[in-house]
Amino acid sequence: MNLDFFKPKAPPLFGLDISSSSVKMLEIVEAGKGAHRVERYVIEALPKDAVVDGNINILEAVADAVSRGYKRLATRTKHVAMAVPSGAVITKKIIVAAGLREEEIETQVESEANQYIPFALEEVNLDFQVIGPAPSNPEEQEVLIAATRKEKVADRSAVAENAGLKPLVMDVESFAQMSALGLVIRQLPGGGKEQNVAIVDVGANVMQVTVVRNEQSVYTREQAFGGNQLTTDIVARYGMSPEEAENAKRSGGLPDDFEAEVLRPFMENLSQEVQRALQFFFTSTSYNTVEHILLAGGSAVIPGLDEVVHTRTQVPTVIANPFGAMQASPRIQLKRLMQDAPSLIVACGLAMRRFDPV
């Protein structure tokens, strides 16, 4: 059992998130009395196809991007918290007797894992976390098991090591995301308690919708729609190369009709996909309301997107910013941090592992 999804660690570390389009590094430090400060961060673009569906396709290219990013980050910290894609991890809750010692739980976890993991145990990294007393019986406790193929962990570790860094924690992207989004949900009216909060994470190719209630995921669905669709629309309309379209998307400089002819229809399509995902949620669960929508992922910062989604769904919609209650170091441009916040959510969850109780 050497994965350490959950085990707390002592040395200072920063979050290193490898997504399909970029590498994000983020360091958060203590700012006294339980407060935190965003100390430094960088986003380094990845070449096309270096990472596909969460799999590291071209290890050297990803390690090069990490090296470049680390130079720009200008930190002395070498330890990193990383995450494997949620789709590469099997998770399961089991019930065990309360009061078991760690070694006894470990034995039970291994025997349970044998039953539901479709690989030999020597091919996987396995870890567990005690959640707490079982809801139905105080003499039992719930334990969360997580397992992933060893090569998924090895690939990410190799990227960090090739860039001269030391992987210390290997998390799961969805756990890291939820940890950071917990910071956002606590800023909602009533701290988000007893409310259904839909998290819409718009990645490059996939939009993931997760509904959370009282910090527990009650529904999740992926739809094949993402920010790359906007790039494709720009290429088709203006005859640019995909690289030119990506740059123009970020820095502006698109023709005058871009907003009306390309951006607005993209935002309408996206909000339609969100509405469709909520309908699926209502029909497949006993819930019929969502109190808040949080927009995350690179496309979340398109100006006015929150308003378009709100208009279509009639649900209060905000851009997910986990740094709302944090300070920022003088070296950080606040306006840029606000723009980048939705795409730094996994990195933020990873960076917060620094403060796990030892």
XYZ file of C-alpha atoms in Angstrom:
358
model
C 0.000 0.000 0.000
C 2.204 2.782 -1.192
C -0.066 5.224 -2.931
C -0.754 7.695 -0.125
C -3.854 9.266 -1.630
C -4.859 10.392 1.817
C -1.946 10.238 4.230
C -0.849 13.641 5.548
C 2.706 14.787 4.907
C 5.045 17.131 6.710
C 7.461 18.959 4.310
C 6.319 22.077 2.463
C 4.962 21.250 -0.983
C 3.183 22.862 -3.923
C 0.383 21.590 -6.141
C 1.277 20.276 -9.604
C -1.760 19.645 -11.807
C -1.234 18.079 -15.253
C -4.283 18.584 -17.486
C -4.755 17.935 -21.203
C -3.833 21.479 -22.231
C -1.417 22.757 -19.574
C 0.610 22.207 -16.436
C -0.438 24.269 -13.413
C 1.750 24.857 -10.366
C 0.499 26.627 -7.265
C 2.068 27.318 -3.880
C -0.056 28.374 -0.898
C 1.522 29.312 2.443
C 0.255 30.069 5.937
C -0.526 33.695 6.651
C -1.117 33.380 10.415
C -4.225 32.525 12.496
C -5.465 29.841 10.106
C -5.345 32.220 7.116
C -3.678 31.292 3.823
C -1.859 33.230 1.139
C -1.432 32.435 -2.552
C 2.327 32.755 -2.774
C 3.031 32.009 -6.464
C 1.620 30.110 -9.421
C 2.294 29.438 -13.088
C 0.369 27.935 -15.986
C 2.567 26.396 -18.685
C 0.927 25.307 -21.965
C 1.439 21.726 -23.156
C 1.988 20.684 -26.779
C -1.030 19.116 -28.474
C -1.448 15.385 -27.706
C 1.206 15.385 -24.927
C -1.608 14.372 -22.549
C -4.670 12.589 -23.945
C -7.679 11.595 -21.800
C -5.550 12.028 -18.675
C -2.840 9.693 -19.986
C 0.684 11.037 -20.366
C 1.394 10.375 -24.008
C 4.731 12.154 -24.519
C 6.587 12.028 -21.207
C 9.536 14.220 -22.323
C 7.228 16.998 -23.551
C 5.314 17.071 -20.268
C 8.531 16.963 -18.180
C 9.933 19.854 -20.286
C 6.804 21.917 -19.608
C 7.087 21.154 -15.878
C 10.777 22.221 -15.913
C 9.935 25.496 -17.667
C 7.065 26.155 -15.276
C 9.190 25.366 -12.234
C 11.862 27.894 -13.347
C 9.155 30.559 -13.705
C 7.603 29.598 -10.369
C 10.894 30.568 -8.669
C 10.370 28.606 -5.466
C 12.846 26.594 -3.415
C 10.171 24.019 -2.590
C 10.819 20.780 -4.460
C 8.143 18.492 -3.012
C 4.913 18.279 -4.997
C 1.396 16.962 -4.548
C 0.024 15.503 -7.780
C -3.169 13.725 -8.807
C -4.186 10.861 -11.055
C -7.296 11.348 -13.251
C -10.523 10.318 -11.538
C -11.359 7.978 -14.432
C -8.202 5.951 -13.686
C -9.196 5.345 -10.052
C -11.637 2.810 -8.644
C -13.166 3.974 -5.375
C -15.471 2.062 -3.063
C -16.838 2.572 0.431
C -16.745 -0.454 2.735
C -17.994 -0.994 6.271
C -15.667 -2.442 8.923
C -15.943 -2.866 12.679
C -15.239 0.272 14.711
C -12.021 0.429 16.722
C -9.877 -1.690 14.403
C -6.142 -0.975 14.328
C -4.641 0.365 11.073
C -3.044 -3.032 10.219
C -6.396 -4.789 10.725
C -8.191 -2.337 8.441
C -5.408 -2.814 5.871
C -5.962 -6.586 5.859
C -9.714 -6.116 5.328
C -9.157 -3.524 2.600
C -6.911 -5.939 0.698
C -9.402 -8.807 0.897
C -12.282 -6.515 -0.208
C -10.149 -5.051 -3.012
C -9.577 -8.539 -4.402
C -13.303 -8.831 -5.035
C -13.916 -5.726 -7.105
C -10.605 -4.641 -8.704
C -10.311 -6.203 -12.170
C -6.488 -6.390 -11.937
C -4.045 -8.390 -9.872
C -3.310 -6.561 -6.606
C 0.408 -6.401 -7.426
C -0.497 -4.272 -10.494
C -2.276 -1.597 -8.473
C -1.559 1.080 -5.903
C -4.090 0.836 -3.121
C -4.922 3.209 -0.287
C -7.735 3.832 2.182
C -9.124 6.504 4.447
C -11.419 6.045 7.439
C -14.402 8.349 6.847
C -16.092 7.952 10.217
C -18.865 6.038 11.993
C -21.249 4.121 9.724
C -24.584 5.992 9.426
C -26.633 2.902 10.301
C -24.538 1.443 13.126
C -22.191 3.270 15.546
C -20.295 0.017 16.145
C -19.122 0.069 12.527
C -17.137 2.580 10.495
C -17.029 3.598 6.847
C -13.730 3.274 4.985
C -13.064 4.670 1.509
C -10.784 2.545 -0.672
C -9.035 3.959 -3.748
C -7.071 1.906 -6.270
C -5.321 2.731 -9.539
C -2.977 0.938 -11.944
C 0.652 1.401 -10.893
C 1.646 2.819 -14.283
C -0.743 5.803 -13.823
C 1.161 6.792 -10.679
C 4.550 5.922 -12.182
C 3.993 8.158 -15.261
C 3.162 11.201 -13.170
C 5.987 10.529 -10.721
C 8.425 10.176 -13.655
C 7.370 13.567 -15.050
C 8.043 15.265 -11.701
C 11.355 13.447 -11.180
C 12.564 14.229 -14.721
C 11.970 17.884 -13.893
C 14.011 17.574 -10.665
C 10.992 17.534 -8.338
C 10.011 15.088 -5.590
C 6.481 13.654 -5.685
C 5.255 13.400 -2.101
C 1.477 12.990 -2.332
C -0.536 11.318 -5.103
C -4.164 12.394 -4.840
C -7.198 11.819 -7.088
C -8.238 14.785 -9.272
C -11.871 14.639 -8.112
C -10.807 14.595 -4.421
C -8.456 17.556 -4.954
C -11.192 19.411 -6.838
C -13.736 18.792 -4.067
C -11.257 19.946 -1.432
C -10.806 23.304 -3.229
C -14.499 23.665 -4.064
C -15.302 23.165 -0.384
C -13.622 26.561 0.113
C -15.952 28.071 -2.520
C -19.123 26.408 -1.207
C -18.422 27.712 2.314
C -18.635 31.245 0.880
C -22.183 30.645 -0.458
C -25.249 31.810 1.510
C -25.725 29.554 4.535
C -22.346 27.954 3.815
C -24.086 25.846 1.157
C -25.532 23.548 3.862
C -28.521 21.358 2.896
C -28.269 22.773 -0.638
C -27.623 21.100 -3.994
C -24.629 22.787 -5.626
C -23.904 21.909 -9.263
C -20.240 22.154 -10.228
C -19.841 22.589 -13.977
C -16.218 21.955 -14.944
C -15.667 22.920 -18.579
C -12.405 21.327 -19.709
C -10.841 21.358 -23.172
C -12.910 18.427 -24.501
C -15.253 17.344 -21.723
C -17.755 19.087 -19.496
C -18.204 17.366 -16.151
C -21.222 18.170 -14.023
C -21.115 17.093 -10.367
C -23.874 17.858 -7.883
C -22.711 18.133 -4.282
C -24.859 18.183 -1.147
C -23.287 18.706 2.287
C -19.801 18.029 0.849
C -20.892 14.668 -0.616
C -21.215 14.067 -4.363
C -24.782 12.925 -5.131
C -24.551 12.904 -8.935
C -21.949 13.151 -11.682
C -22.126 13.130 -15.474
C -19.703 13.844 -18.329
C -20.711 15.408 -21.635
C -18.549 15.645 -24.752
C -18.422 19.439 -24.934
C -15.537 21.721 -24.010
C -13.497 24.840 -24.668
C -11.881 23.291 -27.745
C -15.267 23.654 -29.461
C -14.793 27.441 -29.373
C -11.296 27.065 -30.870
C -12.744 24.876 -33.656
C -15.464 27.496 -34.325
C -12.823 30.264 -34.585
C -10.714 28.135 -36.987
C -13.757 27.413 -39.167
C -14.947 31.016 -39.348
C -11.660 32.926 -39.676
C -9.339 30.386 -41.330
C -6.783 30.540 -38.508
C -4.595 27.648 -37.406
C -5.648 26.016 -34.098
C -2.603 27.605 -32.387
C -3.528 31.086 -33.686
C -7.127 30.544 -32.571
C -6.018 29.514 -29.060
C -3.794 32.598 -28.750
C -6.516 34.905 -30.071
C -8.991 33.391 -27.633
C -6.697 34.291 -24.736
C -5.339 37.649 -25.814
C -8.155 39.075 -27.936
C -7.532 40.526 -31.394
C -10.410 38.683 -33.081
C -12.599 40.339 -35.745
C -15.466 42.619 -34.686
C -18.167 40.049 -35.417
C -16.532 37.415 -33.161
C -18.720 38.099 -30.159
C -22.063 38.014 -31.975
C -21.277 35.284 -34.525
C -19.001 32.877 -32.619
C -18.744 33.575 -28.875
C -22.450 34.140 -28.152
C -23.590 30.911 -29.902
C -20.850 28.975 -28.050
C -22.055 30.338 -24.693
C -25.671 29.505 -25.596
C -24.648 25.941 -26.522
C -22.732 25.578 -23.283
C -25.652 26.822 -21.185
C -27.948 24.420 -23.057
C -25.599 21.543 -22.138
C -25.716 22.661 -18.490
C -29.514 22.751 -18.581
C -29.559 19.271 -20.131
C -27.225 17.942 -17.408
C -29.516 19.361 -14.694
C -32.525 17.665 -16.335
C -30.648 14.340 -16.222
C -29.918 15.006 -12.539
C -33.587 15.641 -11.750
C -34.827 12.569 -13.629
C -32.248 10.156 -12.198
C -32.370 11.243 -8.513
C -35.071 12.156 -6.003
C -34.037 15.840 -6.120
C -35.819 18.464 -8.201
C -33.871 21.631 -7.362
C -30.343 22.992 -7.616
C -29.637 26.052 -5.466
C -26.305 27.155 -7.010
C -24.155 26.547 -10.080
C -20.364 26.943 -9.803
C -18.504 27.323 -13.107
C -14.988 25.854 -13.177
C -12.387 24.983 -15.819
C -10.615 27.154 -18.377
C -13.764 28.298 -20.207
C -15.490 29.475 -17.025
C -13.829 32.893 -17.271
C -15.439 33.866 -20.584
C -16.913 37.289 -19.711
C -20.671 37.033 -19.220
C -20.836 33.222 -19.289
C -22.182 33.101 -15.728
C -25.040 35.421 -16.758
C -25.908 33.346 -19.850
C -26.015 30.126 -17.772
C -28.093 31.866 -15.093
C -30.577 33.191 -17.663
C -31.113 29.772 -19.218
C -31.223 27.686 -16.027
C -32.723 30.309 -13.669
C -30.203 29.083 -11.057
C -27.811 31.572 -9.358
C -24.449 31.035 -11.109
C -20.982 32.122 -9.982
C -17.438 31.576 -11.187
C -15.669 29.171 -8.811
C -12.865 31.061 -7.070
C -11.259 29.081 -4.231
C -9.013 32.054 -3.413
C -11.879 34.366 -2.376
C -11.013 34.196 1.324
C -7.219 34.042 0.837
C -4.573 36.738 0.751
C -2.250 37.047 -2.252
C 1.466 37.825 -2.253
C 2.517 41.166 -3.801
C 4.147 39.328 -6.740
C 0.726 38.092 -7.919
C -1.485 40.177 -10.203
C -4.902 39.928 -8.588
C -6.832 40.501 -11.800
C -4.917 37.681 -13.513
C -5.439 35.373 -10.498
C -9.213 35.978 -10.662
C -9.162 35.088 -14.373
C -7.105 31.947 -13.804
C -8.902 30.808 -10.625
C -11.419 28.435 -12.301
C -8.629 26.532 -14.035
C -6.524 26.337 -10.837
C -9.087 24.398 -8.793
C -7.342 20.993 -8.848
C -3.966 22.708 -8.273
C -5.488 24.536 -5.288
C -6.799 21.303 -3.751
C -3.326 19.781 -4.181
C -1.527 22.846 -2.760
C -3.778 22.689 0.334
C -2.387 19.208 1.129
C 0.492 21.149 2.691
C -1.787 21.911 5.655
C -2.970 18.370 6.366
C -2.588 17.637 10.071
C 0.491 15.509 10.595
